[in-house]
Structure formats: C-alpha cells, structure tokens
PDB file of C-alpha atoms in Angstrom:
ATOM      1  CA  MET A   1       0.010   0.004   0.004  1.00  0.00           C
ATOM      2  CA  THR A   2       1.178   3.511  -0.793  1.00  0.00           C
ATOM      3  CA  LYS A   3       1.304   6.193   1.875  1.00  0.00           C
ATOM      4  CA  LEU A   4      -1.678   7.971   0.341  1.00  0.00           C
ATOM      5  CA  GLN A   5      -3.725   4.763   0.461  1.00  0.00           C
ATOM      6  CA  ILE A   6      -2.849   4.320   4.105  1.00  0.00           C
ATOM      7  CA  PHE A   7      -3.805   7.926   4.851  1.00  0.00           C
ATOM      8  CA  LEU A   8      -7.045   7.462   2.897  1.00  0.00           C
ATOM      9  CA  ASP A   9      -7.948   4.452   5.007  1.00  0.00           C
ATOM     10  CA  ILE A  10      -7.149   6.415   8.213  1.00  0.00           C
ATOM     11  CA  ALA A  11      -9.376   9.278   7.100  1.00  0.00           C
ATOM     12  CA  THR A  12     -12.131   6.785   6.249  1.00  0.00           C
ATOM     13  CA  GLU A  13     -11.927   5.177   9.676  1.00  0.00           C
ATOM     14  CA  ALA A  14     -12.186   8.600  11.323  1.00  0.00           C
ATOM     15  CA  ALA A  15     -15.054   9.813   9.130  1.00  0.00           C
ATOM     16  CA  LEU A  16     -17.142   6.666   9.662  1.00  0.00           C
ATOM     17  CA  ALA A  17     -16.597   6.810  13.416  1.00  0.00           C
ATOM     18  CA  ALA A  18     -17.621  10.470  13.474  1.00  0.00           C
ATOM     19  CA  GLY A  19     -20.680   9.624  11.376  1.00  0.00           C
ATOM     20  CA  VAL A  20     -21.857   7.218  14.086  1.00  0.00           C
ATOM     21  CA  VAL A  21     -21.604  10.079  16.595  1.00  0.00           C
ATOM     22  CA  LEU A  22     -23.666  12.386  14.386  1.00  0.00           C
ATOM     23  CA  GLN A  23     -26.318   9.741  13.889  1.00  0.00           C
ATOM     24  CA  ASP A  24     -26.539   9.217  17.662  1.00  0.00           C
ATOM     25  CA  TYR A  25     -27.093  12.931  18.345  1.00  0.00           C
ATOM     26  CA  PHE A  26     -29.382  13.638  15.392  1.00  0.00           C
ATOM     27  CA  GLY A  27     -32.732  14.984  16.591  1.00  0.00           C
ATOM     28  CA  LYS A  28     -31.630  14.900  20.224  1.00  0.00           C
ATOM     29  CA  LEU A  29     -29.880  18.234  20.685  1.00  0.00           C
ATOM     30  CA  GLU A  30     -32.698  20.055  22.459  1.00  0.00           C
ATOM     31  CA  ASP A  31     -31.026  23.217  23.874  1.00  0.00           C
ATOM     32  CA  ALA A  32     -27.426  22.070  23.304  1.00  0.00           C
ATOM     33  CA  ILE A  33     -26.863  24.617  20.501  1.00  0.00           C
ATOM     34  CA  THR A  34     -24.899  27.870  20.768  1.00  0.00           C
ATOM     35  CA  GLU A  35     -23.537  30.579  18.468  1.00  0.00           C
ATOM     36  CA  LYS A  36     -19.810  31.041  17.990  1.00  0.00           C
ATOM     37  CA  GLY A  37     -19.898  34.806  17.378  1.00  0.00           C
ATOM     38  CA  ARG A  38     -21.709  35.697  14.183  1.00  0.00           C
ATOM     39  CA  PRO A  39     -25.465  35.188  14.026  1.00  0.00           C
ATOM     40  CA  GLY A  40     -26.220  31.790  12.534  1.00  0.00           C
ATOM     41  CA  ASP A  41     -22.690  30.410  13.097  1.00  0.00           C
ATOM     42  CA  LEU A  42     -23.780  27.503  15.233  1.00  0.00           C
ATOM     43  CA  VAL A  43     -21.935  24.879  17.228  1.00  0.00           C
ATOM     44  CA  THR A  44     -23.490  21.879  18.963  1.00  0.00           C
ATOM     45  CA  VAL A  45     -22.375  19.101  21.284  1.00  0.00           C
ATOM     46  CA  ALA A  46     -22.446  16.879  18.196  1.00  0.00           C
ATOM     47  CA  ASP A  47     -19.786  19.009  16.479  1.00  0.00           C
ATOM     48  CA  LYS A  48     -17.490  18.662  19.495  1.00  0.00           C
ATOM     49  CA  ALA A  49     -18.147  14.942  20.049  1.00  0.00           C
ATOM     50  CA  SER A  50     -17.561  14.216  16.356  1.00  0.00           C
ATOM     51  CA  GLU A  51     -14.291  16.155  16.350  1.00  0.00           C
ATOM     52  CA  LYS A  52     -13.097  14.363  19.479  1.00  0.00           C
ATOM     53  CA  VAL A  53     -13.519  10.981  17.793  1.00  0.00           C
ATOM     54  CA  ILE A  54     -11.702  12.137  14.657  1.00  0.00           C
ATOM     55  CA  LEU A  55      -8.789  13.532  16.691  1.00  0.00           C
ATOM     56  CA  GLU A  56      -8.525  10.265  18.611  1.00  0.00           C
ATOM     57  CA  VAL A  57      -8.203   8.273  15.382  1.00  0.00           C
ATOM     58  CA  LEU A  58      -5.580  10.619  13.896  1.00  0.00           C
ATOM     59  CA  ARG A  59      -3.518  10.729  17.071  1.00  0.00           C
ATOM     60  CA  ARG A  60      -3.500   6.951  17.242  1.00  0.00           C
ATOM     61  CA  HIS A  61      -2.312   6.501  13.655  1.00  0.00           C
ATOM     62  CA  VAL A  62      -0.371   9.692  12.806  1.00  0.00           C
ATOM     63  CA  PRO A  63       0.522  11.495  16.048  1.00  0.00           C
ATOM     64  CA  GLU A  64       3.325  13.445  14.371  1.00  0.00           C
ATOM     65  CA  HIS A  65       1.017  15.124  11.807  1.00  0.00           C
ATOM     66  CA  SER A  66      -0.378  18.624  12.300  1.00  0.00           C
ATOM     67  CA  ILE A  67      -4.098  19.325  12.456  1.00  0.00           C
ATOM     68  CA  LEU A  68      -6.406  22.238  11.665  1.00  0.00           C
ATOM     69  CA  ALA A  69      -9.850  21.488  13.089  1.00  0.00           C
ATOM     70  CA  GLU A  70     -12.911  23.738  13.034  1.00  0.00           C
ATOM     71  CA  GLU A  71     -13.609  23.508  16.736  1.00  0.00           C
ATOM     72  CA  SER A  72     -10.118  22.958  18.190  1.00  0.00           C
ATOM     73  CA  GLY A  73      -8.089  25.156  15.848  1.00  0.00           C
ATOM     74  CA  LYS A  74      -4.428  24.446  15.183  1.00  0.00           C
ATOM     75  CA  LEU A  75      -2.956  21.387  16.863  1.00  0.00           C
ATOM     76  CA  GLY A  76       0.568  19.936  16.734  1.00  0.00           C
ATOM     77  CA  ASN A  77       3.542  21.271  14.820  1.00  0.00           C
ATOM     78  CA  GLN A  78       2.110  23.485  12.064  1.00  0.00           C
ATOM     79  CA  ASP A  79       5.435  23.320  10.180  1.00  0.00           C
ATOM     80  CA  ASN A  80       4.903  19.629   9.508  1.00  0.00           C
ATOM     81  CA  GLU A  81       4.395  18.851   5.808  1.00  0.00           C
ATOM     82  CA  TYR A  82       1.248  16.868   6.635  1.00  0.00           C
ATOM     83  CA  LEU A  83      -1.802  18.918   7.716  1.00  0.00           C
ATOM     84  CA  TRP A  84      -5.218  17.403   8.354  1.00  0.00           C
ATOM     85  CA  ALA A  85      -8.081  19.842   7.762  1.00  0.00           C
ATOM     86  CA  ILE A  86     -11.135  18.640   9.690  1.00  0.00           C
ATOM     87  CA  ASP A  87     -14.788  19.688   9.701  1.00  0.00           C
ATOM     88  CA  PRO A  88     -16.508  17.333  12.109  1.00  0.00           C
ATOM     89  CA  LEU A  89     -19.955  18.552  11.067  1.00  0.00           C
ATOM     90  CA  ASP A  90     -20.189  20.504   7.849  1.00  0.00           C
ATOM     91  CA  GLY A  91     -23.728  21.849   7.772  1.00  0.00           C
ATOM     92  CA  THR A  92     -24.296  22.445  11.479  1.00  0.00           C
ATOM     93  CA  THR A  93     -27.270  24.753  10.884  1.00  0.00           C
ATOM     94  CA  ASN A  94     -28.934  22.053   8.764  1.00  0.00           C
ATOM     95  CA  TYR A  95     -28.148  19.447  11.394  1.00  0.00           C
ATOM     96  CA  ALA A  96     -29.553  21.579  14.219  1.00  0.00           C
ATOM     97  CA  HIS A  97     -32.837  21.907  12.311  1.00  0.00           C
ATOM     98  CA  GLN A  98     -32.844  18.212  11.383  1.00  0.00           C
ATOM     99  CA  TYR A  99     -32.479  19.153   7.711  1.00  0.00           C
ATOM    100  CA  PRO A 100     -30.706  16.148   6.155  1.00  0.00           C
ATOM    101  CA  CYS A 101     -27.806  17.868   4.397  1.00  0.00           C
ATOM    102  CA  PHE A 102     -24.614  17.602   6.447  1.00  0.00           C
ATOM    103  CA  ALA A 103     -21.391  15.631   6.437  1.00  0.00           C
ATOM    104  CA  VAL A 104     -18.056  14.868   8.045  1.00  0.00           C
ATOM    105  CA  SER A 105     -15.184  16.262   5.982  1.00  0.00           C
ATOM    106  CA  ILE A 106     -11.549  15.179   6.440  1.00  0.00           C
ATOM    107  CA  GLY A 107      -8.821  16.335   4.101  1.00  0.00           C
ATOM    108  CA  LEU A 108      -5.045  15.882   4.163  1.00  0.00           C
ATOM    109  CA  LEU A 109      -2.822  18.574   2.706  1.00  0.00           C
ATOM    110  CA  ILE A 110       0.781  17.728   1.956  1.00  0.00           C
ATOM    111  CA  ASN A 111       2.960  20.817   1.672  1.00  0.00           C
ATOM    112  CA  GLY A 112      -0.221  22.843   1.374  1.00  0.00           C
ATOM    113  CA  VAL A 113      -1.800  20.822  -1.434  1.00  0.00           C
ATOM    114  CA  PRO A 114      -4.920  18.675  -0.888  1.00  0.00           C
ATOM    115  CA  GLN A 115      -3.918  15.056  -1.499  1.00  0.00           C
ATOM    116  CA  VAL A 116      -6.440  12.943   0.415  1.00  0.00           C
ATOM    117  CA  GLY A 117     -10.142  13.529   1.072  1.00  0.00           C
ATOM    118  CA  VAL A 118     -13.047  11.734   2.691  1.00  0.00           C
ATOM    119  CA  ILE A 119     -16.556  13.142   2.952  1.00  0.00           C
ATOM    120  CA  TYR A 120     -19.183  11.089   4.744  1.00  0.00           C
ATOM    121  CA  ASP A 121     -22.920  11.827   4.749  1.00  0.00           C
ATOM    122  CA  PRO A 122     -24.221   9.645   7.620  1.00  0.00           C
ATOM    123  CA  PHE A 123     -27.901  10.417   6.993  1.00  0.00           C
ATOM    124  CA  HIS A 124     -27.793   8.948   3.476  1.00  0.00           C
ATOM    125  CA  ASP A 125     -24.851   6.635   4.195  1.00  0.00           C
ATOM    126  CA  GLU A 126     -22.791   8.030   1.331  1.00  0.00           C
ATOM    127  CA  LEU A 127     -19.041   7.766   1.581  1.00  0.00           C
ATOM    128  CA  PHE A 128     -16.965   9.834  -0.848  1.00  0.00           C
ATOM    129  CA  ARG A 129     -13.239   9.115  -1.009  1.00  0.00           C
ATOM    130  CA  ALA A 130     -10.256  10.200  -3.087  1.00  0.00           C
ATOM    131  CA  ALA A 131      -6.487  10.446  -3.058  1.00  0.00           C
ATOM    132  CA  ALA A 132      -4.109  11.887  -5.599  1.00  0.00           C
ATOM    133  CA  GLY A 133      -3.604   9.391  -8.401  1.00  0.00           C
ATOM    134  CA  LEU A 134      -6.022   6.866  -6.875  1.00  0.00           C
ATOM    135  CA  GLY A 135      -9.309   8.125  -8.311  1.00  0.00           C
ATOM    136  CA  ALA A 136     -12.546   9.159  -6.635  1.00  0.00           C
ATOM    137  CA  THR A 137     -15.365   6.937  -5.395  1.00  0.00           C
ATOM    138  CA  ARG A 138     -18.821   7.011  -3.868  1.00  0.00           C
ATOM    139  CA  ASN A 139     -19.469   3.996  -1.675  1.00  0.00           C
ATOM    140  CA  ARG A 140     -16.362   2.344  -3.208  1.00  0.00           C
ATOM    141  CA  ARG A 141     -17.548   2.770  -6.817  1.00  0.00           C
ATOM    142  CA  PRO A 142     -15.791   5.176  -9.217  1.00  0.00           C
ATOM    143  CA  ILE A 143     -17.416   8.560  -9.902  1.00  0.00           C
ATOM    144  CA  ARG A 144     -16.930  11.125 -12.646  1.00  0.00           C
ATOM    145  CA  VAL A 145     -18.081  14.685 -13.209  1.00  0.00           C
ATOM    146  CA  SER A 146     -20.895  15.497 -15.649  1.00  0.00           C
ATOM    147  CA  LYS A 147     -20.468  16.269 -19.321  1.00  0.00           C
ATOM    148  CA  THR A 148     -22.630  19.406 -19.368  1.00  0.00           C
ATOM    149  CA  SER A 149     -20.879  21.997 -21.523  1.00  0.00           C
ATOM    150  CA  GLU A 150     -23.425  24.816 -21.784  1.00  0.00           C
ATOM    151  CA  LEU A 151     -24.171  27.165 -18.891  1.00  0.00           C
ATOM    152  CA  SER A 152     -27.799  27.413 -20.025  1.00  0.00           C
ATOM    153  CA  LYS A 153     -28.206  23.667 -19.506  1.00  0.00           C
ATOM    154  CA  SER A 154     -26.371  23.464 -16.187  1.00  0.00           C
ATOM    155  CA  LEU A 155     -27.406  23.028 -12.570  1.00  0.00           C
ATOM    156  CA  LEU A 156     -25.165  24.840 -10.097  1.00  0.00           C
ATOM    157  CA  THR A 157     -24.727  24.997  -6.357  1.00  0.00           C
ATOM    158  CA  THR A 158     -23.358  27.657  -4.034  1.00  0.00           C
ATOM    159  CA  GLY A 159     -23.533  29.012  -0.489  1.00  0.00           C
ATOM    160  CA  PHE A 160     -23.453  32.135   1.628  1.00  0.00           C
ATOM    161  CA  ALA A 161     -20.855  32.836   4.289  1.00  0.00           C
ATOM    162  CA  TYR A 162     -21.667  33.698   7.908  1.00  0.00           C
ATOM    163  CA  ASP A 163     -20.524  37.315   7.352  1.00  0.00           C
ATOM    164  CA  ARG A 164     -23.109  37.870   4.590  1.00  0.00           C
ATOM    165  CA  ARG A 165     -25.007  40.357   6.773  1.00  0.00           C
ATOM    166  CA  GLU A 166     -21.909  42.492   7.304  1.00  0.00           C
ATOM    167  CA  THR A 167     -20.385  42.769   3.797  1.00  0.00           C
ATOM    168  CA  SER A 168     -21.560  43.654   0.303  1.00  0.00           C
ATOM    169  CA  ASP A 169     -19.300  40.871  -0.972  1.00  0.00           C
ATOM    170  CA  ASN A 170     -21.944  38.369   0.088  1.00  0.00           C
ATOM    171  CA  ASN A 171     -22.666  36.306  -3.058  1.00  0.00           C
ATOM    172  CA  TYR A 172     -26.288  37.473  -3.352  1.00  0.00           C
ATOM    173  CA  ALA A 173     -25.788  39.229  -6.704  1.00  0.00           C
ATOM    174  CA  GLU A 174     -23.869  36.245  -8.080  1.00  0.00           C
ATOM    175  CA  PHE A 175     -26.709  33.935  -7.006  1.00  0.00           C
ATOM    176  CA  CYS A 176     -29.340  36.058  -8.786  1.00  0.00           C
ATOM    177  CA  HIS A 177     -27.243  36.501 -11.936  1.00  0.00           C
ATOM    178  CA  LEU A 178     -26.443  32.830 -12.361  1.00  0.00           C
ATOM    179  CA  THR A 179     -30.013  31.770 -11.551  1.00  0.00           C
ATOM    180  CA  HIS A 180     -31.024  33.667 -14.716  1.00  0.00           C
ATOM    181  CA  LEU A 181     -28.300  32.075 -16.837  1.00  0.00           C
ATOM    182  CA  THR A 182     -28.735  28.424 -15.824  1.00  0.00           C
ATOM    183  CA  GLN A 183     -31.412  25.791 -15.175  1.00  0.00           C
ATOM    184  CA  GLY A 184     -31.085  26.576 -11.491  1.00  0.00           C
ATOM    185  CA  VAL A 185     -28.783  27.260  -8.549  1.00  0.00           C
ATOM    186  CA  ARG A 186     -29.091  25.185  -5.386  1.00  0.00           C
ATOM    187  CA  ARG A 187     -27.968  26.182  -1.902  1.00  0.00           C
ATOM    188  CA  GLY A 188     -27.464  23.040   0.187  1.00  0.00           C
ATOM    189  CA  GLY A 189     -25.650  24.478   3.190  1.00  0.00           C
ATOM    190  CA  SER A 190     -22.688  22.075   3.169  1.00  0.00           C
ATOM    191  CA  ALA A 191     -19.607  23.025   1.103  1.00  0.00           C
ATOM    192  CA  SER A 192     -18.141  19.553   1.280  1.00  0.00           C
ATOM    193  CA  LEU A 193     -21.301  17.966  -0.103  1.00  0.00           C
ATOM    194  CA  ASP A 194     -21.498  20.658  -2.799  1.00  0.00           C
ATOM    195  CA  LEU A 195     -18.080  19.583  -4.010  1.00  0.00           C
ATOM    196  CA  ALA A 196     -18.952  15.906  -3.686  1.00  0.00           C
ATOM    197  CA  TYR A 197     -22.077  16.440  -5.769  1.00  0.00           C
ATOM    198  CA  VAL A 198     -20.063  18.134  -8.537  1.00  0.00           C
ATOM    199  CA  ALA A 199     -17.591  15.237  -8.380  1.00  0.00           C
ATOM    200  CA  CYS A 200     -20.308  12.616  -8.898  1.00  0.00           C
ATOM    201  CA  GLY A 201     -22.210  14.585 -11.564  1.00  0.00           C
ATOM    202  CA  ARG A 202     -25.317  15.516  -9.599  1.00  0.00           C
ATOM    203  CA  VAL A 203     -24.576  19.190 -10.207  1.00  0.00           C
ATOM    204  CA  ASP A 204     -22.259  20.699 -12.795  1.00  0.00           C
ATOM    205  CA  ALA A 205     -20.400  23.392 -10.881  1.00  0.00           C
ATOM    206  CA  TYR A 206     -19.978  25.163  -7.540  1.00  0.00           C
ATOM    207  CA  TRP A 207     -18.643  28.540  -6.445  1.00  0.00           C
ATOM    208  CA  GLU A 208     -18.460  30.216  -3.033  1.00  0.00           C
ATOM    209  CA  ARG A 209     -16.547  32.717  -0.932  1.00  0.00           C
ATOM    210  CA  GLY A 210     -15.806  32.976   2.807  1.00  0.00           C
ATOM    211  CA  LEU A 211     -14.706  29.369   3.126  1.00  0.00           C
ATOM    212  CA  ALA A 212     -12.230  27.819   5.602  1.00  0.00           C
ATOM    213  CA  PRO A 213      -9.669  25.135   4.623  1.00  0.00           C
ATOM    214  CA  TRP A 214     -11.631  22.497   6.540  1.00  0.00           C
ATOM    215  CA  ASP A 215     -14.709  23.243   4.414  1.00  0.00           C
ATOM    216  CA  ILE A 216     -13.092  22.338   1.110  1.00  0.00           C
ATOM    217  CA  ALA A 217      -9.792  20.444   1.554  1.00  0.00           C
ATOM    218  CA  ALA A 218     -11.397  17.034   1.129  1.00  0.00           C
ATOM    219  CA  GLY A 219     -13.743  18.146  -1.657  1.00  0.00           C
ATOM    220  CA  VAL A 220     -10.998  19.659  -3.793  1.00  0.00           C
ATOM    221  CA  ILE A 221      -9.048  16.423  -4.231  1.00  0.00           C
ATOM    222  CA  LEU A 222     -12.303  14.497  -4.643  1.00  0.00           C
ATOM    223  CA  LEU A 223     -13.370  16.750  -7.501  1.00  0.00           C
ATOM    224  CA  GLN A 224      -9.968  16.755  -9.185  1.00  0.00           C
ATOM    225  CA  GLU A 225      -9.739  12.950  -9.076  1.00  0.00           C
ATOM    226  CA  ALA A 226     -13.245  12.747 -10.549  1.00  0.00           C
ATOM    227  CA  GLY A 227     -12.097  14.761 -13.577  1.00  0.00           C
ATOM    228  CA  GLY A 228     -13.165  18.206 -12.447  1.00  0.00           C
ATOM    229  CA  LYS A 229     -11.334  21.525 -12.283  1.00  0.00           C
ATOM    230  CA  VAL A 230     -10.675  23.896  -9.388  1.00  0.00           C
ATOM    231  CA  SER A 231      -9.387  27.468  -9.501  1.00  0.00           C
ATOM    232  CA  ALA A 232      -9.926  31.007  -8.218  1.00  0.00           C
ATOM    233  CA  TYR A 233     -12.922  32.847  -9.655  1.00  0.00           C
ATOM    234  CA  GLU A 234     -10.784  34.416 -12.378  1.00  0.00           C
ATOM    235  CA  ARG A 235      -9.238  31.036 -13.346  1.00  0.00           C
ATOM    236  CA  THR A 236      -5.930  31.742 -11.634  1.00  0.00           C
ATOM    237  CA  PRO A 237      -4.477  28.917  -9.488  1.00  0.00           C
ATOM    238  CA  PHE A 238      -6.581  27.900  -6.530  1.00  0.00           C
ATOM    239  CA  LYS A 239      -5.334  28.950  -3.105  1.00  0.00           C
ATOM    240  CA  ILE A 240      -7.046  27.213  -0.222  1.00  0.00           C
ATOM    241  CA  GLU A 241      -6.309  30.080   2.169  1.00  0.00           C
ATOM    242  CA  SER A 242      -8.176  32.573  -0.051  1.00  0.00           C
ATOM    243  CA  GLY A 243     -11.581  31.271   1.010  1.00  0.00           C
ATOM    244  CA  ARG A 244     -12.832  31.440  -2.608  1.00  0.00           C
ATOM    245  CA  ILE A 245     -13.349  28.571  -4.970  1.00  0.00           C
ATOM    246  CA  LEU A 246     -14.605  27.924  -8.483  1.00  0.00           C
ATOM    247  CA  ALA A 247     -15.153  24.197  -8.937  1.00  0.00           C
ATOM    248  CA  THR A 248     -16.636  22.715 -12.101  1.00  0.00           C
ATOM    249  CA  ASN A 249     -16.837  19.679 -14.332  1.00  0.00           C
ATOM    250  CA  GLY A 250     -14.150  21.359 -16.446  1.00  0.00           C
ATOM    251  CA  HIS A 251     -16.389  21.951 -19.458  1.00  0.00           C
ATOM    252  CA  LEU A 252     -18.097  24.937 -17.786  1.00  0.00           C
ATOM    253  CA  HIS A 253     -15.056  26.431 -16.124  1.00  0.00           C
ATOM    254  CA  ASP A 254     -14.367  29.277 -18.534  1.00  0.00           C
ATOM    255  CA  SER A 255     -17.993  30.265 -19.080  1.00  0.00           C
ATOM    256  CA  LEU A 256     -18.787  30.261 -15.350  1.00  0.00           C
ATOM    257  CA  SER A 257     -15.709  32.300 -14.563  1.00  0.00           C
ATOM    258  CA  GLN A 258     -16.718  34.834 -17.237  1.00  0.00           C
ATOM    259  CA  ALA A 259     -20.265  34.976 -15.872  1.00  0.00           C
ATOM    260  CA  LEU A 260     -18.984  35.669 -12.352  1.00  0.00           C
ATOM    261  CA  ALA A 261     -16.873  38.514 -13.704  1.00  0.00           C
ATOM    262  CA  GLN A 262     -19.952  40.057 -15.341  1.00  0.00           C
ATOM    263  CA  VAL A 263     -22.210  40.069 -12.254  1.00  0.00           C
ATOM    264  CA  PRO A 264     -24.158  43.352 -11.895  1.00  0.00           C
ATOM    265  CA  PRO A 265     -23.876  45.098  -8.504  1.00  0.00           C
ATOM    266  CA  LEU A 266     -26.328  43.982  -5.843  1.00  0.00           C
ATOM    267  CA  SER A 267     -28.145  47.336  -6.114  1.00  0.00           C
ATOM    268  CA  ALA A 268     -29.311  46.358  -9.589  1.00  0.00           C
ATOM    269  CA  TRP A 269     -31.402  43.527  -8.094  1.00  0.00           C
ATOM    270  CA  GLN A 270     -33.126  45.667  -5.447  1.00  0.00           C
TER     271      GLN A 270
END
C-alpha cells in the first residue's frame, strides 16, 4: 500500500466513526446549541463529540502530523508537511434543524496541497473518497463529473458565508445573476457535499466565498480525481487560504468564470 492509500484508510476510519456520533445525536440536541460569534454560526455538542472521535483516530495513527480542526483550531507542529483539515460537522445549521444535508469532511494537505479527502454523509450513508492518483469513489464505486458543456443547460450549487449580513461581498448578486443564466442554482448548506455532488455529476459546478480550509480540503481532491477543475474565480491557481473557490466539471469552467466577472452590482437587483 502507498502512503496515500494508508492515509485514505485512516481518514475513512475517522469519518465513519464520526458519522456514528452524528447519527446518535441527530434529533436529540434540544437546547445544546450555541452561536460562535456571528449570528447563525452555530456549534453543537455533536460537532465537538464528532471532532473528538476524529482527533482520537488521527492521534492513534499519525501523532506526528499537524491538524487544523474547526472546533479545536491548530494542533501539533504546524510546520509539518502533513496537515489534516477537519470539519466534524459541515452543515451544522442544517443538522440543528434536522435538515438532512450535512457531512463529516476530512482532508489531508501535503505541503499545502490537498492530497487525500473523505466526505461522509451519515444520513444517506454516502461515503466519498479520493487520493491523488487513486481516483474518486462514492461507496467504493468510481465517480466522474458530468459532461454538461453549456451554462444554459447546467445546474449549479453555491452557499453564503456567515458574514453575509456584514459585507456587500456576500454572493447574493452572483446567485441572482447565475439563476437567470442556468437551469437553477441550489444552496445546500454544506460546502463539502456541494463539491462531492459536482464530483459525482449531480450538479455541474460550484462557487463560493468565505470558506475555511476544513470546508473544502477534502472536496477539492475528490473533484480533481473525478475529472473536475478547481481554481480561483478568475481562473488563476486555486489557493485554499483565499476562501474562494470555483469548482466545475471542467467543461463549464471558462464560461462560469466569465459569468462571475460580469455580475451586476447587488443594487441592480433591489
């Protein structure tokens, strides 16, 4: 087994264990929900319990690796070439409302580049896995992006960051503009599943701003291994620390980038 295969199996073990935790807490939170600062930025006991299980698995297998976790922050030696980016519950707001669109997302960056990714949706029991050079799968079967090549025939997905109430750079105008140019734009509320759905061809492309590395590290390598393309909005190289991503089936990449560049100001929609 290659190192990446071993790391993929470790991430899978951690994601599946965390999924059991999320299933156990689902619908049983009652008042165990708080806000982390911004309105709507929720955290629950399930987030913390899921992350604890993931950290236990990683520390058992790869104690020397560094970690960036949504709830615990930076752990270990951050100069290590191996960095695990963990979202123990991507879609916390959905989860808190018992809306079935949430996932565990575990990505491994090597020298800053996503190389391993596992996304697990415990509600639908869908396991997405990928590693550089090893392909992408859903429930152990290979997946590929769609072949849609015209924006007018596409179905897109996006999201809105927690700071959307505080900034004009909030993705509202982009959402309106692209809704008019396509067959529809979905907003699921889980960035990792958005990327997974592009990777398996359920939607054709995804864009969003205000993202953290743990939101997208796993999904980036999944999409790339499924034949998709990832970049900045303007088609320059993707930088995970930027918080912005344009992710497509490849066929729509240029046209979607151009459409984003032509978005009218939000005032035009009011």
